[in-house]
Each structure stands twice: as structure tokens, then as C-alpha cells.
C-alpha positions as MATLAB code, in Angstrom:
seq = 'XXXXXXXXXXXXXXXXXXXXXXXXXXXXXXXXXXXXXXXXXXXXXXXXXXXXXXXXXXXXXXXXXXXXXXXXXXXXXXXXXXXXXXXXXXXXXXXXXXXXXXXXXXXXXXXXXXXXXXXXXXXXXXXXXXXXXXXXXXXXXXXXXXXXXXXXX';
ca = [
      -8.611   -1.020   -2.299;
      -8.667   -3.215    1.018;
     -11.409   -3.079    3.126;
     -10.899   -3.974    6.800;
     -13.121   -4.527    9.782;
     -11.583   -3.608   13.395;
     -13.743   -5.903   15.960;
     -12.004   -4.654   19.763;
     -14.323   -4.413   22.428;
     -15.705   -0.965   24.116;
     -13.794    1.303   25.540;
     -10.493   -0.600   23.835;
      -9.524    2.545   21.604;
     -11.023    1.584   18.153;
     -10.809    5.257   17.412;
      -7.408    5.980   18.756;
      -6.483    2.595   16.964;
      -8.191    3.949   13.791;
      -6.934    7.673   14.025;
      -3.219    6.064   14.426;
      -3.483    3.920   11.246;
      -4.545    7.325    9.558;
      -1.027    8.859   10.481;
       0.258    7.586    6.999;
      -2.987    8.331    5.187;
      -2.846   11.893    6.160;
       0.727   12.622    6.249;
      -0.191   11.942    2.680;
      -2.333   14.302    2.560;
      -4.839   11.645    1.606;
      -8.711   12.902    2.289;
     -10.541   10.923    5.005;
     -14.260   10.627    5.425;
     -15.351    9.395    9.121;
     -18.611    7.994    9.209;
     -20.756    7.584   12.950;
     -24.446    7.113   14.077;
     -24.133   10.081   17.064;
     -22.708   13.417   17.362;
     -20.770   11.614   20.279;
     -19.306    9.339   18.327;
     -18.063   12.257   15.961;
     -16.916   14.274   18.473;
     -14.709   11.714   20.485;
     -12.965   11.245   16.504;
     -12.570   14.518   15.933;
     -10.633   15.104   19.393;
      -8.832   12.627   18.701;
      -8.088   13.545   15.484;
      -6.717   17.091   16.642;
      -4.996   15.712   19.521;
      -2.840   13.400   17.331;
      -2.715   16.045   14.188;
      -2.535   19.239   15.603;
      -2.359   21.151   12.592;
      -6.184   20.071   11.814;
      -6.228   22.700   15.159;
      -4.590   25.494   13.156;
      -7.327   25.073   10.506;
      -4.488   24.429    8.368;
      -4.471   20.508    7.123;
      -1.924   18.382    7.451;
      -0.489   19.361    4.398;
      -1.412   22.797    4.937;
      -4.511   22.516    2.664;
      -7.770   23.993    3.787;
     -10.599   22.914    4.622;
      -8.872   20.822    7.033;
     -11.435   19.367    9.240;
     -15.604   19.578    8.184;
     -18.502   18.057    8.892;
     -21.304   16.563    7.332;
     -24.480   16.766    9.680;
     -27.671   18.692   10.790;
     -25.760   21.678   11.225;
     -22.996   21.731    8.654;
     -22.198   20.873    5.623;
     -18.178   21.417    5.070;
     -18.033   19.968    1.871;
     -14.453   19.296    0.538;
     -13.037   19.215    3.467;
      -9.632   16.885    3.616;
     -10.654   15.706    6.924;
     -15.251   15.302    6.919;
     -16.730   13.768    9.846;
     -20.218   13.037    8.741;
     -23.464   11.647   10.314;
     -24.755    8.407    8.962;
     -28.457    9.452    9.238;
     -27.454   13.341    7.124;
     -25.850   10.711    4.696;
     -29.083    8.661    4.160;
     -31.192   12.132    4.243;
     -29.542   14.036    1.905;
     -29.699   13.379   -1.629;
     -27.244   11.573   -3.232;
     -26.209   14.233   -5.444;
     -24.449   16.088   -2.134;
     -22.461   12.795   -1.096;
     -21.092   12.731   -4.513;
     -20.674   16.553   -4.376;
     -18.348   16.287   -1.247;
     -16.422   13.222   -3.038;
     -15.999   15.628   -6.246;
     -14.750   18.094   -4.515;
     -11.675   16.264   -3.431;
      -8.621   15.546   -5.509;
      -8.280   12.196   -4.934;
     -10.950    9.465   -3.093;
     -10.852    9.482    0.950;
     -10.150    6.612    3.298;
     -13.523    5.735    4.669;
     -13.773    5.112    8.608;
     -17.123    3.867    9.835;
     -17.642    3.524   13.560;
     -20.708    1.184   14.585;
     -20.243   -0.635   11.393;
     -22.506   -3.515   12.355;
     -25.306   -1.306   11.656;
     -24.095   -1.034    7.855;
     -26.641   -4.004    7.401;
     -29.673   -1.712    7.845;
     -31.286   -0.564    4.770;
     -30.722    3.498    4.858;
     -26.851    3.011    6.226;
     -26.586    0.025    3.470;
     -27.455    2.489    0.883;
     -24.493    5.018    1.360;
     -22.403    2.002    1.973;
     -23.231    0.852   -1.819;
     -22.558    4.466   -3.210;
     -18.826    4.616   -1.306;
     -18.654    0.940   -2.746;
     -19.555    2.276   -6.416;
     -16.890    4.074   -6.120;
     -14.217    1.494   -4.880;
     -13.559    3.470   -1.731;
     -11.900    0.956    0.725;
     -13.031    1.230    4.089;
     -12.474    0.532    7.848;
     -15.312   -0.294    9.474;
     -15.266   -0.325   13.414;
     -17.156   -2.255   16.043;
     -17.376   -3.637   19.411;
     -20.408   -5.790   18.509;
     -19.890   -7.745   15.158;
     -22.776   -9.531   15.275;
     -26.600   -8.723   16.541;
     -28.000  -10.635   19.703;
     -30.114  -12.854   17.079;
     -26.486  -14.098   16.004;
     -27.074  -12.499   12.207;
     -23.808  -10.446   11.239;
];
């Protein structure tokens, strides 16, 4: 799988960007795990996400498979969804086991889009990273800031 790294700077449209290049993906009916630090972050995707798929609106999937749109955070935890925004910091708290669970439960292995990526090279966010690696999941990482003020990537 290719793993690619979208550097465009804020307010650009890194997520529009990213939510276009999942057109294919999901048309596919290909499962897609977004990734983000803030419930911000995960909302502006997932209104995106409806806005360009509107049957993720109708609950439906874009193949008409359901779950179509879940979430993996403090509040829910949608696993199997096609479509599973999740926060970072409920990825590095829950036990493994569950991130694999949510994986399992899918037919085939998502997409992986991570917004903020430049913080993948902290130790808790590095961890999930090297269990979606383990499993050869390629992923998009997106940022505005590639590299931290002290010039380390």
C-alpha cells in the first residue's frame, strides 16, 4: 500500500482535498478510518464527508451498507462502521484489543486519513501508528506544519 503525506497550508482544504481523493475509495465501498487530535477536527471531516456523500446522511453507506458513518471517541464507540472517525487520544486509551476489534469487524482493511500528522512522532500517537502499520494499512497523513519549530520532522 502507498502511504502519502499532504503538506498544504491552513485553511487550504486538506480535508476537502482528502475527502475528494476518497470519492474512488468509497464508491468502492472501501472502509475508511479518519484519524484527528480534536472533536473539531472530526467534525469539520465528517461534514464534509456528508456534504460530498450524501448517502452517509441517509445512514445508508455509500454502497448502501450500514454502519455508514461511526465514531471512535469519548462518547462512542461505532465499531465497524464503513466510514469511523476516531480520536487519536481514545486510540492511545483504549486497549489495543478494541482498535483491532473495529479493524476485524470490517471486510476488507480501511484507507487511513490522519489530520495533524506531524504529531504521529509523539510516543502515544506513534503507537497506534505502528499497529495500522502492522497491518500494512496505507495512509494519508495531513498537515499544515511538517516540521516542529525546533526544525525536527
Amino acid at each position: 500500500p502507498e502511504n502519502v503525506f499532504l503538506h498544504m497550508p491552513t485553511g487550504a482544504g486538506k480535508t476537502f482535498t482528502a475527502v475528494d481523493a476518497l470519492a474512488e475509495v468509497l464508491d468502492a465501498g472501501r472502509p475508511v478510518l479518519w484519524i484527528a487530535h480534536s472533536s473539531t477536527l472530526l467534525d469539520g471531516a465528517e461534514k464534509a464527508l456528508r456534504a460530498r456523500f450524501p448517502a452517509l446522511s441517509q445512514g445508508q453507506g455509500v454502497t448502501g451498507l450500514v454502519p455508514a458513518l461511526g465514531r471512535l471517541d469519548g462518547g462512542r464507540k461505532d465499531t465497524g462502521a464503513r466510514v469511523c472517525l476516531a480520536m487519536v487520544q481514545t486510540l492511545c486509551a483504549l486497549e489495543q484489543r478494541t482498535l483491532l476489534a473495529h479493524l476485524d469487524a470490517l471486510d476488507e482493511p480501511p484507507i487511513v486519513i490522519w489530520d495533524e500528522f506531524h504529531h504521529a512522532i509523539a510516543r502515544t500517537w506513534g503507537e497506534v501508528l505502528d499497529r495500522l502499520r502492522a497491518r500494512g494499512l496505507p495512509v494519508l497523513g495531513l498537515s499544515a506544519t511538517p516540521m516542529r519549530s525546533s526544525a525536527e520532522g
